[in-house]
Amino acid sequence: MLKKIVKIAISCVLIGVASAGIYASVLYKDASEVIEKIGTPELVAEAESAKVKPLTLLLMGIDHREDSGGLNSDVIMVVTVNPNTQSATVVSIPRDTQLFPKGLPERKANYYYPYFYNINKDQAFTNTKNVFGDLLGVPIDYAITVDFDGFRQAVDVLGGLTINVDMDMRYVDDEDGTNINLKKGISKLNGKQVLDFVRYRKSNMDTQESSDFARNARQQQVLGEMLKSVKTAGGITKLSQMIEAVGNHMSTDVPSSQIRDMIKTYFNMTPSNVNYVHLEGEWESPYVIIKKEELKRASDALKQQLGDTDTITEDVWGKSDSTTTSTYGSGKTTGASNTSSNSGKSAGSGKTTVSGATYGAINNVTPPPSFAGNPLPFD
């Protein structure tokens, strides 16, 4: 009788293992096909792989609506990840930050990605990375955009998120269908509600208004909750499903092989190893003004994560409250003085100025209107 029970138990284990293996293979196949679709085909040298090299990523949440063609990047984050320390630093840039890129119009930070995309979508990532790389004094390796519907679906795949809503939020816009209605306190929110939580700023229904800074803090809060949710039981399944859900709503210049390396390398990174940097500034309608001290603090945090401690003590923004660089090609920052047409306006004003090489023919283009362990068995 005992032998029979043992045989049955062993059979059940073997069936379970076989089923898990088949299921993992299905997950791998489905996720791998999506990764091949969204990633680029370039080969990555071993020394440049996410498995061994710290990387910097530009993440943008895009307010894309089919009826309006919007592409405004309303969520802007610069993230550095380090495989040696299994840690990351996240800097959120307020979407209304005033920038003065040389040869480009003075606009809010969320303007430049759709600006470049409208002119030449094949160069949009490169040029946008250069703008924000120069702003923070670090080279940016890759860019990723996810539209808001993809974000909503990703949260729903996770079964929603438990969020501590910091205030009552109410806003209605009949024209675009926005209907934000959240109550202060801890709640389990679905994808649409989490999206409302991270987007809320204005109110037209007698609730207190928020700010760009509070919204950035909420975005980082949600990112942390998503990381914790993926780490729970069933995280591997959720990760695969998230990749599939987001696939049709995501664009990137990250090679497919690098996406796999990043998943393998950072899946086990704990949320406590993520350092969130909040940029503080002043509201001078219609812009958020970030001063050089705040930018330097963020830049130093990113450089420390990258292991670039040699340049942390340098004041790469020079003596004026401006961000300067000698060339947009390298994505790196130097102490060159600002020579843009706005330099006289910004000098000593505390405004955030990005200076770099002229964008050539772009200067003569009329600005467009505003748009808006190893978890998977990858080889």
C-alpha positions as a printed Julia matrix, in Angstrom:
379×3 Matrix{Float64}:
   0.0    0.0     0.0
   2.83   2.38    0.91
   4.6    1.65   -2.38
   1.39   2.42   -4.24
   1.01   5.76   -2.47
   4.64   6.64   -3.23
   4.17   5.77   -6.88
   1.04   7.92   -7.07
   2.84  10.82   -5.37
   5.82  10.56   -7.7
   3.49  10.38  -10.7
   1.71  13.53   -9.55
   5.02  15.34   -9.12
   6.2   14.27  -12.57
   2.91  15.33  -14.15
   3.18  18.67  -12.34
   6.75  19.22  -13.48
   5.88  18.27  -17.05
   2.86  20.57  -17.04
   4.94  23.43  -15.62
   7.57  22.83  -18.29
   4.99  22.86  -21.08
   3.39  26.0   -19.61
   6.76  27.74  -19.28
   7.52  26.86  -22.89
   4.21  28.41  -23.97
   4.96  31.52  -21.91
   8.41  31.73  -23.44
   7.09  31.33  -26.96
   4.37  33.95  -26.53
   6.6   36.46  -24.74
   9.53  35.84  -27.06
   7.41  36.53  -30.14
   6.29  39.85  -28.64
   9.86  40.78  -27.71
  10.99  40.06  -31.26
   8.2   42.3   -32.51
   8.86  45.3   -30.25
  12.67  45.08  -30.06
  15.16  45.93  -32.78
  17.23  43.26  -34.57
  20.7   44.69  -33.83
  23.23  42.39  -32.21
  24.67  43.5   -28.88
  28.32  42.93  -28.03
  28.88  40.98  -24.82
  30.59  43.99  -23.2
  27.5   46.12  -23.95
  25.01  43.58  -22.63
  22.68  44.5   -19.77
  24.09  41.46  -18.0
  27.4   43.26  -17.41
  27.0   46.95  -18.28
  25.05  49.62  -16.34
  22.52  51.25  -18.67
  20.46  54.42  -18.79
  16.93  54.37  -20.19
  14.48  57.13  -21.1
  10.93  56.0   -20.27
   8.0   58.0   -21.62
   4.31  57.47  -21.05
   2.49  58.72  -24.13
  -0.96  60.26  -24.15
  -1.86  58.77  -27.52
  -5.43  58.96  -28.7
  -6.54  57.66  -32.08
  -9.05  60.47  -32.62
  -6.59  63.29  -31.93
  -3.26  61.71  -32.9
  -1.8   62.85  -29.58
   1.8   61.92  -28.71
   2.61  64.16  -25.74
   5.0   62.44  -23.35
   3.15  63.19  -20.11
   5.31  60.79  -18.07
   9.07  61.26  -18.42
  11.57  59.2   -16.42
  15.31  58.69  -16.77
  16.35  55.38  -15.23
  19.8   53.93  -14.59
  20.22  50.23  -13.77
  23.35  48.49  -12.51
  23.76  44.7   -12.82
  26.59  44.58  -10.29
  24.56  46.11   -7.47
  21.15  44.9    -8.67
  19.85  48.42   -8.15
  18.29  51.31  -10.05
  17.82  55.07   -9.83
  14.7   56.72  -11.22
  14.5   60.47  -11.93
  11.07  61.83  -12.85
  11.05  64.99  -14.95
   7.94  67.15  -14.62
   6.26  67.28  -18.0
   5.91  71.08  -17.79
   9.64  71.68  -17.19
  10.82  74.61  -19.29
  13.63  73.75  -21.69
  15.68  75.78  -24.16
  17.42  73.26  -26.47
  19.7   75.11  -28.86
  18.16  75.52  -32.28
  14.77  74.38  -31.02
  11.75  76.28  -29.72
  11.44  77.0   -26.01
   8.82  74.55  -24.81
   7.72  72.2   -22.04
   9.61  68.92  -21.64
   6.72  66.87  -23.01
   6.84  68.74  -26.32
  10.08  67.41  -27.78
   9.35  63.75  -28.49
   6.29  64.52  -30.68
   8.22  67.42  -32.22
  11.02  65.1   -33.37
   8.59  62.33  -34.31
   6.6   64.65  -36.53
   9.77  65.66  -38.4
  11.49  62.27  -38.7
  10.16  59.37  -36.66
  13.29  57.32  -37.34
  15.4   59.92  -35.5
  12.87  60.8   -32.8
  14.33  58.51  -30.14
  17.91  59.61  -30.81
  17.13  63.32  -30.67
  14.89  63.01  -27.61
  17.54  61.0   -25.76
  20.06  63.72  -26.54
  17.81  66.45  -25.13
  17.27  64.69  -21.8
  20.76  63.23  -21.67
  22.16  66.74  -21.96
  19.68  67.99  -19.37
  20.92  65.49  -16.77
  24.54  65.16  -17.88
  24.42  61.43  -18.63
  24.43  59.49  -21.92
  21.11  57.71  -22.47
  21.39  54.3   -24.09
  17.81  53.51  -25.0
  14.31  54.97  -25.1
  10.95  53.3   -24.48
   7.45  54.69  -24.97
   4.26  53.07  -23.68
   0.89  54.62  -24.39
  -1.65  55.0   -21.62
  -3.84  52.14  -22.83
  -0.86  49.78  -22.63
  -0.19  50.96  -19.06
  -3.83  50.38  -18.14
  -3.75  46.85  -19.52
  -0.49  46.08  -17.7
  -2.05  47.05  -14.36
  -5.12  44.94  -15.1
  -2.87  41.94  -15.84
  -1.45  42.37  -12.35
  -4.97  42.24  -10.94
  -4.91  45.92  -10.04
  -2.76  47.68   -7.45
  -3.31  48.6    -3.82
  -2.67  52.34   -3.73
  -2.71  54.9    -0.94
  -4.59  57.71   -2.69
  -3.29  60.94   -1.17
  -6.36  63.11   -1.83
  -9.86  63.13   -3.25
  -9.58  63.4    -7.04
 -12.39  64.5    -9.3
 -12.13  65.73  -12.88
 -14.47  65.36  -15.86
 -13.84  66.24  -19.49
 -16.75  65.31  -21.73
 -14.75  66.16  -24.85
 -12.07  63.48  -24.41
 -14.02  61.16  -22.09
 -11.84  61.71  -19.01
 -13.71  60.92  -15.78
 -11.48  60.81  -12.69
 -13.27  59.93   -9.46
 -11.04  58.67   -6.64
 -11.4   58.94   -2.88
  -8.58  59.56   -0.41
  -7.33  56.42    1.35
  -6.01  52.95    0.63
  -7.88  51.25   -2.2
  -7.48  48.44   -4.71
  -7.52  50.22   -8.06
  -7.94  48.76  -11.53
  -5.91  49.86  -14.54
  -8.15  52.78  -15.48
  -8.2   54.05  -11.9
  -4.41  53.77  -11.52
  -4.01  55.73  -14.74
  -6.36  58.38  -13.34
  -4.29  58.43  -10.14
  -1.0   59.13  -11.91
  -2.51  61.68  -14.32
  -4.58  63.76  -11.9
  -3.63  67.4   -11.56
  -6.53  69.73  -12.33
 -10.01  69.63  -10.83
 -13.29  71.02  -12.09
 -15.48  69.26   -9.52
 -14.64  71.01   -6.22
 -11.69  68.8    -5.21
  -8.24  70.12   -4.42
  -5.91  70.45   -7.38
  -2.54  68.7    -7.49
   0.83  69.63   -9.02
   3.44  68.29  -11.41
   5.64  67.39   -8.44
   2.91  65.46   -6.64
   2.02  63.72   -9.88
   5.64  62.64  -10.37
   5.69  61.25   -6.82
   2.52  59.28   -7.59
   4.06  57.92  -10.8
   7.05  56.66   -8.83
   4.73  55.22   -6.17
   2.85  53.23   -8.82
   6.09  52.01  -10.4
   7.17  50.69   -7.0
   3.83  48.93   -6.48
   4.07  47.33   -9.92
   7.55  46.02   -9.13
   6.31  44.54   -5.84
   3.33  42.94   -7.56
   5.5   41.23  -10.17
   7.65  39.84   -7.33
   4.69  38.07   -5.7
   3.53  34.52   -6.38
   2.72  34.09  -10.03
   5.06  36.89  -11.0
   6.57  34.95  -13.89
   3.15  34.4   -15.38
   2.25  38.05  -14.84
   5.47  39.23  -16.44
   4.85  37.19  -19.56
   1.26  38.41  -19.75
   2.37  42.02  -19.22
   4.84  41.74  -22.1
   2.05  40.48  -24.34
  -0.43  43.14  -23.18
   1.97  46.04  -23.58
   3.51  44.8   -26.83
   1.07  46.54  -29.17
   1.3   49.77  -27.17
   5.06  50.06  -26.89
   7.87  51.42  -29.07
  11.57  51.2   -28.33
  15.07  51.2   -29.79
  16.21  48.44  -27.41
  17.45  45.35  -29.3
  15.39  42.21  -28.64
  18.4   40.39  -27.2
  18.98  43.28  -24.79
  15.36  43.15  -23.63
  15.86  39.48  -22.76
  19.09  40.25  -20.94
  17.4   42.99  -18.93
  14.56  40.67  -17.91
  16.97  37.94  -16.88
  19.28  40.34  -15.05
  16.78  42.5   -13.16
  13.77  40.28  -12.51
  15.05  39.49   -9.02
  15.92  43.1    -8.15
  14.1   44.05   -4.96
  11.93  47.21   -4.88
  13.99  48.47   -1.92
  16.99  48.73   -4.27
  15.26  51.35   -6.39
  16.18  54.94   -5.53
  13.55  57.48   -6.54
  14.72  61.06   -7.08
  12.11  63.81   -6.94
  12.99  67.01   -8.78
  11.77  70.13   -7.01
  11.1   73.41   -8.76
   8.89  76.47   -8.97
   5.72  76.98  -10.96
   5.86  80.03  -13.22
   2.87  79.59  -15.5
   2.89  77.83  -17.88
   6.22  76.25  -16.89
   7.92  74.39  -14.08
  11.34  75.93  -13.45
  14.01  73.48  -12.26
  17.18  75.08  -10.93
  20.67  73.77  -11.56
  21.14  72.52   -7.99
  18.22  70.14   -8.42
  19.49  68.97  -11.79
  22.95  68.38  -10.37
  21.49  66.36   -7.48
  19.62  64.17   -9.95
  22.63  63.9   -12.25
  24.89  62.84   -9.38
  22.43  60.12   -8.34
  22.31  58.75  -11.89
  26.1   58.86  -12.25
  26.6   57.1    -8.94
  24.34  54.3   -10.14
  26.36  54.09  -13.35
  29.61  53.96  -11.39
  30.7   57.28  -12.92
  32.03  58.74   -9.66
  34.84  60.66  -11.35
  32.5   63.36  -12.66
  30.09  63.63   -9.73
  31.91  66.56   -8.17
  32.06  68.51  -11.41
  29.6   71.34  -11.93
  28.73  70.45  -15.5
  26.27  73.3   -15.75
  28.87  76.03  -15.29
  28.26  79.2   -13.33
  24.83  80.08  -14.69
  21.57  78.29  -13.99
  21.69  76.47  -17.3
  22.4   73.07  -18.72
  25.05  73.13  -21.43
  26.8   70.71  -23.73
  29.18  70.95  -26.64
  27.47  68.41  -28.85
  24.21  66.51  -29.13
  25.96  63.62  -30.81
  27.58  62.19  -27.69
  24.73  62.67  -25.27
  27.32  63.78  -22.71
  27.57  67.12  -21.0
  30.4   69.59  -20.78
  30.89  72.93  -19.16
  30.59  74.97  -22.35
  28.73  78.22  -21.99
  25.22  78.53  -23.35
  25.25  80.04  -26.82
  21.61  79.54  -27.74
  19.42  82.43  -28.79
  17.74  82.18  -25.38
  20.94  82.49  -23.37
  20.39  86.12  -22.56
  16.91  85.4   -21.37
  17.85  82.48  -19.18
  21.15  83.58  -17.69
  20.79  83.99  -13.97
  17.05  83.37  -14.13
  17.13  79.86  -12.76
  15.5   78.51  -15.88
  16.49  75.15  -17.29
  18.49  75.58  -20.45
  19.8   72.8   -22.66
  22.45  73.92  -25.11
  23.91  71.79  -27.86
  24.72  71.49  -31.53
  22.09  72.84  -33.89
  19.62  70.3   -35.22
  20.28  71.25  -38.81
  17.26  71.34  -41.07
  14.99  70.87  -38.09
  15.45  74.54  -37.24
  13.57  75.61  -40.35
  10.57  73.38  -39.73
   7.44  74.95  -38.35
   6.82  73.39  -34.92
   3.96  70.89  -35.02
   0.99  71.18  -32.7
   1.15  69.36  -29.37
   0.1   65.67  -29.6
   0.53  63.74  -26.4
  16.67  34.63  -11.28
  15.77  33.89  -14.85
  11.99  34.39  -14.94
  11.6   33.18  -18.52
  13.77  30.51  -20.18
  15.43  32.86  -22.65
  18.59  31.58  -24.28
